Amino acid sequence: MKTLAQPTLPGHPHIAYDGDSLRIEQVSASALAASFGTPTYVYSRAAIEQAAQQYLHAAQGSPTPVALRYAVKANSNLAVLQLLARMGWGFDIVSGGELQRVLAAGGAAGNVVFSGVGKTAADMRLALDAGVECFNIESPNELAVLDRVAQQAGRIARVALRVNPDVDAGTHPYISTGLKTNKFGIAQDQAVDLAVHSALLPHVRLVGIASHIGSQIASVAPYLDALDRVLDLVQAMERKGAQIEHIDLGGGLGIRYTDETPPTPQEWLAPLLARLAARGFGHRRVMVEPGRSIVGNAGVLLTQTLFLKSTPAKHFAVVDAGMNDLIRPTLYEAEQAVVPAERRRGMALRYDIVGPVCESGDWLARDRSLVLAEGDVLAVLSSGAYGMAMASNYNSRGRPAEVLVDGDKTHLIRPRETVEQLYASERLLP
Ligand code: LLP
């Protein structure tokens, strides 16, 4: 008798056990590993679309027009961008490369905002020629360079000033961006002067203000603090003659990795829109730039256990995915749940799940209680964001394959990288 699907894993829609077999939508993780090999990133189309839909829903029904701009850096696979473009999403990019991906996936440059603290003149030119809607500017010198590049291109660049509101988002120091000691944004006490100065630059037009305070943020309070400071600046800028058409609230909404309970897009956006309205800005255009909360819980990394190894100090499960495939655990000490593709009965041991890379920092999870045998396939949950996007070729390891599951269908959206591809552009000496 077929067992009924159990409820999805907490925070992971469309990823669930059917009896003892893990499924991504209707396809078993074991079958995926057998067909595509390991390590492989697997994404649920339904989960991506559900998360994107939640933002669309949160944006509807408010008098404030909300422009949704997916942060490409979280997961830049063309098929993922294509799904979001088809749903009407625009994009937040941080490089010319990301712009080219958006265009290749069918996105419209007119719905693209160009963020980032270190844009090159070449990337600015590419973006101007493509016709992006806005450059989020982070320093006076960057604004000056953009003015010059726009002059050369014979265009006017629309800009927003990204300000640093100096609020503590309460997240990991590496992914906090809105503190005054961070490299990001324009200091509050310099922002109004820069807005005034921008009017003297003939090839830029100030249209917006932006802030982004960090990533994996689990509460609304720091956003409200940041918004209040941003709105104070808008008022000060407008007293001096600027006209701010849009307010970019950034991204950063957290997801559930283990036991976090972040707000939903609705719970996040509603109080921010209410604050805007309460302060008389309810009819300005708002932009949001979420990345992780769209794709994070829609993806898993499948990996196979190569060896079980016990020392007097520890039990290790050596798996075929390493820090080059998924760097979040070792880089941020991030905890991601690891579950078996097939649950087995037996005695659980506490394992460190480690990769094949020659570094002690090469671990995916520590101290996890699992019943394991060599050859077992494991799924590292919540790997859809900043997983493949941050993967590298360290130790001459080809990056994993990427597969999108859609109901009972699977699409290979990026084959596993071959070693020949890794050195194809290298040259031997004569
Ligand atoms: N907008 C800007 C200007 C950003 O810098 C970021 C992320 C986002 C939007 C999207 O934030 P999200 O909604 O994804 O939190 N690699 C790290 C995360 C780095 C985030 C950098 N900026 C991690 O794996 O946790």
CSV table of C-alpha atoms and ligand atoms in Angstrom, one decimal:
chain,number,residue,atom,x,y,z
A,1,MET,CA,0.0,0.0,0.0
A,2,LYS,CA,1.3,3.4,-0.9
A,3,THR,CA,2.0,5.6,2.1
A,4,LEU,CA,0.6,9.0,2.1
A,5,ALA,CA,3.0,11.9,1.6
A,6,GLN,CA,3.9,13.3,5.0
A,7,PRO,CA,3.7,17.0,5.6
A,8,THR,CA,6.5,18.9,3.9
A,9,LEU,CA,9.7,19.5,5.8
A,10,PRO,CA,9.2,22.7,7.9
A,11,GLY,CA,9.8,25.7,5.7
A,12,HIS,CA,10.3,23.6,2.6
A,13,PRO,CA,7.2,23.5,0.4
A,14,HIS,CA,7.1,20.7,-2.2
A,15,ILE,CA,10.0,18.8,-0.5
A,16,ALA,CA,8.6,16.0,1.6
A,17,TYR,CA,8.9,12.3,2.6
A,18,ASP,CA,6.6,9.8,1.0
A,19,GLY,CA,7.0,7.0,3.5
A,20,ASP,CA,10.7,6.9,3.9
A,21,SER,CA,11.7,8.3,0.5
A,22,LEU,CA,12.4,12.0,0.1
A,23,ARG,CA,10.7,13.6,-2.8
A,24,ILE,CA,11.1,16.9,-4.6
A,25,GLU,CA,7.6,17.5,-5.9
A,26,GLN,CA,6.8,14.1,-7.4
A,27,VAL,CA,10.3,12.8,-8.0
A,28,SER,CA,12.3,10.9,-5.5
A,29,ALA,CA,15.7,12.2,-4.5
A,30,SER,CA,17.2,8.7,-4.9
A,31,ALA,CA,16.0,8.6,-8.5
A,32,LEU,CA,17.4,12.0,-9.2
A,33,ALA,CA,20.8,11.0,-7.8
A,34,ALA,CA,20.7,7.9,-9.9
A,35,SER,CA,19.8,9.7,-13.1
A,36,PHE,CA,22.0,12.8,-12.7
A,37,GLY,CA,24.8,11.7,-10.4
A,38,THR,CA,26.0,13.6,-7.3
A,39,PRO,CA,26.6,16.2,-6.2
A,40,THR,CA,23.6,17.8,-7.9
A,41,TYR,CA,21.5,20.9,-7.0
A,42,VAL,CA,17.8,20.2,-7.4
A,43,TYR,CA,15.2,22.9,-7.4
A,44,SER,CA,11.4,22.7,-7.2
A,45,ARG,CA,9.7,24.9,-9.8
A,46,ALA,CA,6.5,25.0,-7.7
A,47,ALA,CA,8.4,26.1,-4.6
A,48,ILE,CA,10.1,28.9,-6.5
A,49,GLU,CA,6.9,30.1,-8.1
A,50,GLN,CA,5.1,29.8,-4.7
A,51,ALA,CA,7.6,32.1,-3.0
A,52,ALA,CA,7.5,34.5,-5.9
A,53,GLN,CA,3.7,34.5,-5.9
A,54,GLN,CA,3.7,35.3,-2.2
A,55,TYR,CA,5.5,38.6,-3.0
A,56,LEU,CA,3.2,39.3,-5.8
A,57,HIS,CA,0.3,38.8,-3.5
A,58,ALA,CA,1.8,40.9,-0.8
A,59,ALA,CA,2.3,43.7,-3.3
A,60,GLN,CA,-1.3,43.6,-4.6
A,61,GLY,CA,-4.1,45.5,-3.0
A,62,SER,CA,-2.0,48.3,-1.7
A,63,PRO,CA,-2.2,51.8,-3.2
A,64,THR,CA,1.6,51.9,-3.2
A,65,PRO,CA,2.9,50.4,-6.5
A,66,VAL,CA,5.5,47.8,-5.7
A,67,ALA,CA,8.1,46.7,-8.2
A,68,LEU,CA,9.6,43.3,-7.6
A,69,ARG,CA,13.3,42.8,-8.5
A,70,TYR,CA,14.8,39.4,-7.9
A,71,ALA,CA,18.4,39.6,-6.7
A,72,VAL,CA,20.1,37.5,-9.3
A,73,LYS,CA,23.2,36.8,-7.1
A,74,ALA,CA,21.2,34.3,-5.0
A,75,ASN,CA,20.7,31.9,-7.9
A,76,SER,CA,21.5,33.0,-11.4
A,77,ASN,CA,20.7,29.9,-13.5
A,78,LEU,CA,19.0,31.0,-16.7
A,79,ALA,CA,16.0,28.7,-16.1
A,80,VAL,CA,15.4,30.2,-12.7
A,81,LEU,CA,15.6,33.8,-14.1
A,82,GLN,CA,13.3,32.7,-16.9
A,83,LEU,CA,10.6,31.5,-14.5
A,84,LEU,CA,10.7,34.8,-12.6
A,85,ALA,CA,10.7,36.9,-15.8
A,86,ARG,CA,7.6,35.0,-17.0
A,87,MET,CA,5.9,35.9,-13.7
A,88,GLY,CA,6.6,39.5,-14.4
A,89,TRP,CA,9.5,40.0,-12.1
A,90,GLY,CA,12.3,42.4,-12.8
A,91,PHE,CA,15.9,41.9,-11.5
A,92,ASP,CA,18.5,43.3,-9.2
A,93,ILE,CA,22.0,42.9,-10.6
A,94,VAL,CA,25.5,43.6,-9.4
A,95,SER,CA,27.5,43.0,-12.6
A,96,GLY,CA,27.5,43.2,-16.3
A,97,GLY,CA,27.6,39.4,-16.2
A,98,GLU,CA,24.3,39.2,-14.3
A,99,LEU,CA,22.8,41.7,-16.8
A,100,GLN,CA,23.8,39.4,-19.7
A,101,ARG,CA,22.2,36.5,-17.9
A,102,VAL,CA,18.9,38.4,-17.3
A,103,LEU,CA,18.8,39.3,-21.0
A,104,ALA,CA,19.6,35.8,-22.1
A,105,ALA,CA,16.8,34.5,-19.9
A,106,GLY,CA,14.2,36.8,-21.5
A,107,GLY,CA,14.2,39.5,-18.8
A,108,ALA,CA,13.7,43.1,-19.8
A,109,ALA,CA,16.5,45.6,-19.1
A,110,GLY,CA,13.8,48.2,-18.4
A,111,ASN,CA,13.0,46.3,-15.2
A,112,VAL,CA,16.6,46.0,-14.0
A,113,VAL,CA,18.2,47.8,-11.1
A,114,PHE,CA,22.0,47.9,-11.0
A,115,SER,CA,23.3,47.6,-7.4
A,116,GLY,CA,26.8,47.1,-6.1
A,117,VAL,CA,29.6,49.0,-4.5
A,118,GLY,CA,32.2,48.6,-7.2
A,119,LYS,CA,30.7,48.9,-10.7
A,120,THR,CA,33.2,49.2,-13.5
A,121,ALA,CA,32.9,51.9,-16.2
A,122,ALA,CA,32.6,49.0,-18.7
A,123,ASP,CA,29.7,47.5,-16.8
A,124,MET,CA,28.0,50.9,-16.5
A,125,ARG,CA,28.2,51.4,-20.2
A,126,LEU,CA,26.8,47.9,-20.9
A,127,ALA,CA,23.9,48.7,-18.6
A,128,LEU,CA,23.3,52.1,-20.1
A,129,ASP,CA,23.2,50.8,-23.6
A,130,ALA,CA,20.9,48.0,-22.5
A,131,GLY,CA,18.6,50.6,-20.9
A,132,VAL,CA,18.4,49.5,-17.2
A,133,GLU,CA,15.9,51.4,-15.1
A,134,CYS,CA,18.2,52.6,-12.4
A,135,PHE,CA,21.7,52.6,-11.0
A,136,ASN,CA,21.9,52.3,-7.2
A,137,ILE,CA,24.9,54.6,-6.4
A,138,GLU,CA,27.0,54.1,-3.3
A,139,SER,CA,29.6,56.9,-3.4
A,140,PRO,CA,30.2,60.4,-4.8
A,141,ASN,CA,33.0,59.2,-7.0
A,142,GLU,CA,30.9,56.4,-8.4
A,143,LEU,CA,28.2,59.0,-9.3
A,144,ALA,CA,30.9,61.2,-11.0
A,145,VAL,CA,32.1,58.2,-13.1
A,146,LEU,CA,28.6,57.3,-14.1
A,147,ASP,CA,27.9,60.9,-15.2
A,148,ARG,CA,31.0,60.7,-17.4
A,149,VAL,CA,30.1,57.3,-18.9
A,150,ALA,CA,26.6,58.4,-19.5
A,151,GLN,CA,27.9,61.5,-21.3
A,152,GLN,CA,30.1,59.3,-23.5
A,153,ALA,CA,27.1,57.1,-24.3
A,154,GLY,CA,24.9,60.0,-25.0
A,155,ARG,CA,22.4,59.0,-22.3
A,156,ILE,CA,20.9,60.1,-19.1
A,157,ALA,CA,21.4,57.6,-16.3
A,158,ARG,CA,18.6,57.3,-13.8
A,159,VAL,CA,20.0,56.9,-10.3
A,160,ALA,CA,19.0,56.1,-6.7
A,161,LEU,CA,21.3,56.9,-3.8
A,162,ARG,CA,21.9,53.8,-1.7
A,163,VAL,CA,22.2,55.1,1.8
A,164,ASN,CA,23.6,53.4,4.8
A,165,PRO,CA,21.0,53.8,7.5
A,166,ASP,CA,23.3,52.4,10.3
A,167,VAL,CA,20.9,49.9,11.7
A,168,ASP,CA,21.8,46.5,13.1
A,169,ALA,CA,20.0,43.8,11.1
A,170,GLY,CA,21.0,41.2,13.7
A,171,THR,CA,22.5,38.8,11.2
A,172,HIS,CA,25.9,37.3,10.6
A,173,PRO,CA,28.6,40.0,10.3
A,174,TYR,CA,29.6,38.9,6.8
A,175,ILE,CA,26.1,39.4,5.5
A,176,SER,CA,25.2,42.5,7.4
A,177,THR,CA,25.4,45.6,5.2
A,178,GLY,CA,23.6,48.4,6.9
A,179,LEU,CA,26.0,49.3,9.6
A,180,LYS,CA,28.1,52.5,9.3
A,181,THR,CA,31.3,50.4,9.6
A,182,ASN,CA,30.2,48.4,6.5
A,183,LYS,CA,31.6,49.3,3.0
A,184,PHE,CA,28.1,49.7,1.7
A,185,GLY,CA,26.0,52.8,1.0
A,186,ILE,CA,26.3,56.5,1.4
A,187,ALA,CA,26.6,57.8,5.0
A,188,GLN,CA,23.4,59.5,6.2
A,189,ASP,CA,25.2,62.8,6.8
A,190,GLN,CA,26.6,62.8,3.2
A,191,ALA,CA,23.4,61.7,1.4
A,192,VAL,CA,21.6,65.0,1.2
A,193,ASP,CA,24.6,66.9,0.0
A,194,LEU,CA,25.1,64.3,-2.7
A,195,ALA,CA,21.5,64.5,-3.8
A,196,VAL,CA,21.9,68.3,-4.1
A,197,HIS,CA,25.2,67.8,-6.0
A,198,SER,CA,23.6,65.3,-8.4
A,199,ALA,CA,21.5,68.2,-9.8
A,200,LEU,CA,24.7,69.7,-11.2
A,201,LEU,CA,25.7,66.6,-13.1
A,202,PRO,CA,23.9,66.8,-16.5
A,203,HIS,CA,24.0,63.1,-17.4
A,204,VAL,CA,22.5,61.6,-14.3
A,205,ARG,CA,19.0,62.1,-12.9
A,206,LEU,CA,18.2,61.4,-9.3
A,207,VAL,CA,15.0,59.4,-9.1
A,208,GLY,CA,15.2,57.2,-6.0
A,209,ILE,CA,16.7,56.3,-2.7
A,210,ALA,CA,17.7,52.8,-1.7
A,211,SER,CA,18.8,50.8,1.3
A,212,HIS,CA,19.7,47.2,1.9
A,213,ILE,CA,20.6,46.3,5.5
A,214,GLY,CA,21.7,42.7,5.2
A,215,SER,CA,20.6,39.2,4.5
A,216,GLN,CA,18.9,36.3,6.4
A,217,ILE,CA,17.1,38.9,8.5
A,218,ALA,CA,14.4,37.3,10.7
A,219,SER,CA,12.4,40.3,11.9
A,220,VAL,CA,10.7,43.4,10.5
A,221,ALA,CA,11.9,45.8,13.2
A,222,PRO,CA,15.3,46.7,11.6
A,223,TYR,CA,13.6,47.4,8.3
A,224,LEU,CA,11.2,49.8,10.0
A,225,ASP,CA,14.1,51.5,11.6
A,226,ALA,CA,15.9,51.7,8.3
A,227,LEU,CA,12.8,53.0,6.6
A,228,ASP,CA,12.3,55.8,9.1
A,229,ARG,CA,15.9,57.0,8.5
A,230,VAL,CA,15.5,56.7,4.8
A,231,LEU,CA,12.3,58.7,4.8
A,232,ASP,CA,13.9,61.4,7.0
A,233,LEU,CA,16.5,61.7,4.2
A,234,VAL,CA,13.9,61.8,1.5
A,235,GLN,CA,12.3,64.7,3.3
A,236,ALA,CA,15.6,66.5,3.7
A,237,MET,CA,16.5,66.0,0.1
A,238,GLU,CA,13.1,67.2,-1.1
A,239,ARG,CA,13.3,70.3,1.0
A,240,LYS,CA,16.4,71.0,-1.1
A,241,GLY,CA,14.6,70.5,-4.4
A,242,ALA,CA,15.2,66.8,-5.2
A,243,GLN,CA,12.2,64.7,-6.3
A,244,ILE,CA,12.4,61.1,-5.1
A,245,GLU,CA,10.1,58.9,-7.2
A,246,HIS,CA,10.9,55.6,-5.7
A,247,ILE,CA,12.1,54.0,-2.5
A,248,ASP,CA,14.0,50.7,-2.7
A,249,LEU,CA,13.7,48.7,0.5
A,250,GLY,CA,16.3,46.2,-0.5
A,251,GLY,CA,16.1,42.5,0.0
A,252,GLY,CA,17.3,40.3,2.9
A,253,LEU,CA,14.2,38.5,4.2
A,254,GLY,CA,15.4,35.4,5.9
A,255,ILE,CA,14.3,31.8,5.4
A,256,ARG,CA,14.0,28.8,7.7
A,257,TYR,CA,17.2,26.8,7.7
A,258,THR,CA,16.7,25.0,11.0
A,259,ASP,CA,14.3,26.6,13.4
A,260,GLU,CA,14.1,30.2,12.3
A,261,THR,CA,10.7,31.7,11.9
A,262,PRO,CA,11.1,34.7,9.6
A,263,PRO,CA,8.1,36.7,8.5
A,264,THR,CA,6.4,35.8,5.3
A,265,PRO,CA,6.7,38.3,2.4
A,266,GLN,CA,3.2,39.6,3.4
A,267,GLU,CA,4.1,40.0,7.1
A,268,TRP,CA,7.3,41.8,6.0
A,269,LEU,CA,5.9,44.1,3.4
A,270,ALA,CA,2.6,45.1,5.0
A,271,PRO,CA,4.1,47.0,8.0
A,272,LEU,CA,6.6,48.7,5.7
A,273,LEU,CA,3.9,49.9,3.3
A,274,ALA,CA,1.8,51.0,6.4
A,275,ARG,CA,4.7,53.0,7.7
A,276,LEU,CA,5.2,54.6,4.3
A,277,ALA,CA,1.5,55.5,4.2
A,278,ALA,CA,1.5,56.8,7.8
A,279,ARG,CA,4.4,59.1,6.9
A,280,GLY,CA,2.7,60.4,3.8
A,281,PHE,CA,4.7,58.5,1.2
A,282,GLY,CA,2.0,55.9,0.4
A,283,HIS,CA,1.9,56.9,-3.3
A,284,ARG,CA,5.6,56.7,-4.0
A,285,ARG,CA,6.7,53.7,-5.9
A,286,VAL,CA,8.4,51.0,-3.8
A,287,MET,CA,11.0,48.5,-5.0
A,288,VAL,CA,12.1,45.3,-3.3
A,289,GLU,CA,15.1,43.1,-4.1
A,290,PRO,CA,14.6,39.7,-2.5
A,291,GLY,CA,16.9,36.8,-3.4
A,292,ARG,CA,17.2,34.1,-0.8
A,293,SER,CA,13.5,34.0,0.1
A,294,ILE,CA,12.6,33.2,-3.5
A,295,VAL,CA,14.9,30.3,-4.1
A,296,GLY,CA,16.5,29.3,-0.8
A,297,ASN,CA,14.0,26.7,0.4
A,298,ALA,CA,13.2,25.6,-3.2
A,299,GLY,CA,16.6,23.8,-3.6
A,300,VAL,CA,18.5,20.9,-2.1
A,301,LEU,CA,22.0,19.7,-2.8
A,302,LEU,CA,22.1,15.9,-3.3
A,303,THR,CA,25.4,14.2,-2.3
A,304,GLN,CA,26.4,10.6,-1.8
A,305,THR,CA,28.2,9.2,1.1
A,306,LEU,CA,31.6,7.9,0.0
A,307,PHE,CA,33.0,6.6,3.3
A,308,LEU,CA,32.0,6.4,6.9
A,309,LYS,CA,35.1,6.9,9.1
A,310,SER,CA,35.3,6.8,12.9
A,311,THR,CA,38.2,8.1,14.8
A,312,PRO,CA,38.5,8.0,18.7
A,313,ALA,CA,37.3,11.6,18.6
A,314,LYS,CA,34.5,11.7,15.9
A,315,HIS,CA,32.4,10.0,13.4
A,316,PHE,CA,32.8,11.4,9.9
A,317,ALA,CA,30.6,10.9,6.9
A,318,VAL,CA,32.8,11.7,3.9
A,319,VAL,CA,30.5,12.8,1.1
A,320,ASP,CA,31.1,13.7,-2.5
A,321,ALA,CA,30.1,17.4,-2.1
A,322,GLY,CA,32.6,19.8,-0.6
A,323,MET,CA,33.1,23.4,0.4
A,324,ASN,CA,33.7,24.2,-3.3
A,325,ASP,CA,30.1,23.1,-4.0
A,326,LEU,CA,28.4,24.6,-1.0
A,327,ILE,CA,30.5,27.1,0.9
A,328,ARG,CA,27.9,28.6,3.3
A,329,PRO,CA,28.5,26.2,6.2
A,330,THR,CA,32.2,26.9,6.5
A,331,LEU,CA,32.1,30.5,5.4
A,332,TYR,CA,29.3,31.7,7.7
A,333,GLU,CA,29.1,28.7,10.1
A,334,ALA,CA,25.7,28.4,8.5
A,335,GLU,CA,23.6,25.5,9.7
A,336,GLN,CA,21.6,23.7,7.0
A,337,ALA,CA,19.5,20.6,7.6
A,338,VAL,CA,20.8,17.4,6.2
A,339,VAL,CA,18.4,14.5,5.6
A,340,PRO,CA,18.6,11.1,4.0
A,341,ALA,CA,17.1,10.4,0.6
A,342,GLU,CA,15.9,7.1,2.1
A,343,ARG,CA,15.3,6.9,5.8
A,344,ARG,CA,16.7,3.8,7.3
A,345,ARG,CA,16.1,2.2,10.7
A,346,GLY,CA,19.0,1.5,13.0
A,347,MET,CA,21.3,3.2,15.4
A,348,ALA,CA,21.9,6.8,14.8
A,349,LEU,CA,25.5,8.2,15.3
A,350,ARG,CA,26.5,11.8,15.5
A,351,TYR,CA,28.4,12.6,12.3
A,352,ASP,CA,30.4,15.5,10.9
A,353,ILE,CA,29.5,15.6,7.3
A,354,VAL,CA,32.6,16.5,5.4
A,355,GLY,CA,33.7,16.8,1.8
A,356,PRO,CA,36.7,15.6,-0.2
A,357,VAL,CA,38.5,18.9,-0.4
A,358,CYS,CA,41.9,19.2,1.3
A,359,GLU,CA,40.9,21.6,4.0
A,360,SER,CA,39.7,21.1,7.6
A,361,GLY,CA,37.1,23.8,6.9
A,362,ASP,CA,35.6,21.5,4.3
A,363,TRP,CA,32.4,20.5,6.1
A,364,LEU,CA,28.8,20.7,5.3
A,365,ALA,CA,27.3,20.0,8.7
A,366,ARG,CA,28.6,19.1,12.2
A,367,ASP,CA,27.3,16.8,14.9
A,368,ARG,CA,24.2,15.5,13.0
A,369,SER,CA,22.4,12.5,14.3
A,370,LEU,CA,21.9,10.2,11.3
A,371,VAL,CA,21.5,6.5,10.5
A,372,LEU,CA,23.9,6.0,7.6
A,373,ALA,CA,25.5,3.5,5.4
A,374,GLU,CA,28.2,4.0,2.7
A,375,GLY,CA,26.5,4.9,-0.6
A,376,ASP,CA,23.5,6.6,1.0
A,377,VAL,CA,22.4,9.8,-0.7
A,378,LEU,CA,21.8,12.8,1.5
A,379,ALA,CA,20.1,16.1,0.8
A,380,VAL,CA,21.4,19.3,2.2
A,381,LEU,CA,18.2,21.4,2.5
A,382,SER,CA,17.8,25.1,1.9
A,383,SER,CA,20.5,25.1,-0.7
A,384,GLY,CA,18.7,27.0,-3.5
A,385,ALA,CA,20.2,30.4,-2.6
A,386,TYR,CA,23.9,31.1,-2.5
A,387,GLY,CA,24.7,27.4,-3.2
A,388,MET,CA,25.6,26.9,-6.8
A,389,ALA,CA,25.9,30.7,-7.2
A,390,MET,CA,29.0,30.6,-4.9
A,391,ALA,CA,30.4,27.3,-6.0
A,392,SER,CA,34.0,27.2,-7.2
A,393,ASN,CA,36.4,24.8,-9.0
A,394,TYR,CA,38.8,24.5,-6.0
A,395,ASN,CA,40.7,21.1,-6.2
A,396,SER,CA,39.8,21.0,-9.9
A,397,ARG,CA,36.3,19.9,-9.2
A,398,GLY,CA,33.7,20.5,-11.8
A,399,ARG,CA,30.7,22.3,-10.4
A,400,PRO,CA,27.6,20.3,-9.7
A,401,ALA,CA,24.8,19.7,-12.2
A,402,GLU,CA,21.5,21.6,-11.7
A,403,VAL,CA,18.1,20.0,-12.2
A,404,LEU,CA,14.7,21.6,-12.0
A,405,VAL,CA,11.8,19.4,-11.0
A,406,ASP,CA,8.4,20.3,-12.3
A,407,GLY,CA,5.7,17.9,-11.0
A,408,ASP,CA,6.8,14.5,-12.3
A,409,LYS,CA,9.2,15.9,-14.9
A,410,THR,CA,12.9,16.8,-14.6
A,411,HIS,CA,14.9,19.3,-16.6
A,412,LEU,CA,18.6,19.3,-16.6
A,413,ILE,CA,19.2,23.1,-16.5
A,414,ARG,CA,22.9,22.8,-16.2
A,415,PRO,CA,25.0,19.7,-16.8
A,416,ARG,CA,27.8,18.9,-14.5
A,417,GLU,CA,31.0,20.7,-15.4
A,418,THR,CA,33.7,18.5,-17.0
A,419,VAL,CA,37.4,18.7,-16.2
A,420,GLU,CA,38.1,19.6,-19.8
A,421,GLN,CA,35.8,22.6,-19.5
A,422,LEU,CA,37.8,23.7,-16.5
A,423,TYR,CA,41.1,24.0,-18.3
A,424,ALA,CA,39.8,24.6,-21.8
A,425,SER,CA,40.9,28.3,-21.8
A,426,GLU,CA,44.3,27.6,-20.2
A,427,ARG,CA,47.5,27.5,-22.4
A,428,LEU,CA,50.6,25.5,-22.3
A,429,LEU,CA,53.9,27.3,-22.7
A,430,PRO,CA,55.5,27.1,-26.1
B,1,LLP,N1,20.0,43.6,-2.8
B,1,LLP,C1,21.3,43.9,-2.5
B,1,LLP,C2,21.9,45.2,-2.7
B,1,LLP,C3,22.1,42.9,-1.9
B,1,LLP,O1,23.4,43.1,-1.6
B,1,LLP,C4,21.5,41.6,-1.6
B,1,LLP,C5,22.4,40.5,-1.1
B,1,LLP,C6,20.2,41.4,-2.0
B,1,LLP,C7,19.5,42.4,-2.5
B,1,LLP,C8,19.5,40.1,-1.8
B,1,LLP,O2,19.5,39.7,-0.4
B,1,LLP,P1,18.7,38.4,0.0
B,1,LLP,O3,17.2,38.6,-0.2
B,1,LLP,O4,19.1,37.3,-0.8
B,1,LLP,O5,19.1,38.2,1.4
B,1,LLP,N2,26.1,34.8,0.4
B,1,LLP,C9,25.4,35.1,1.6
B,1,LLP,C10,24.4,36.2,1.3
B,1,LLP,C11,25.0,37.5,0.7
B,1,LLP,C12,23.9,38.5,0.4
B,1,LLP,C13,24.5,39.7,-0.3
B,1,LLP,N3,23.6,40.6,-0.7
B,1,LLP,C14,24.8,33.8,2.2
B,1,LLP,O6,25.0,32.8,1.6
B,1,LLP,O7,24.2,33.9,3.3
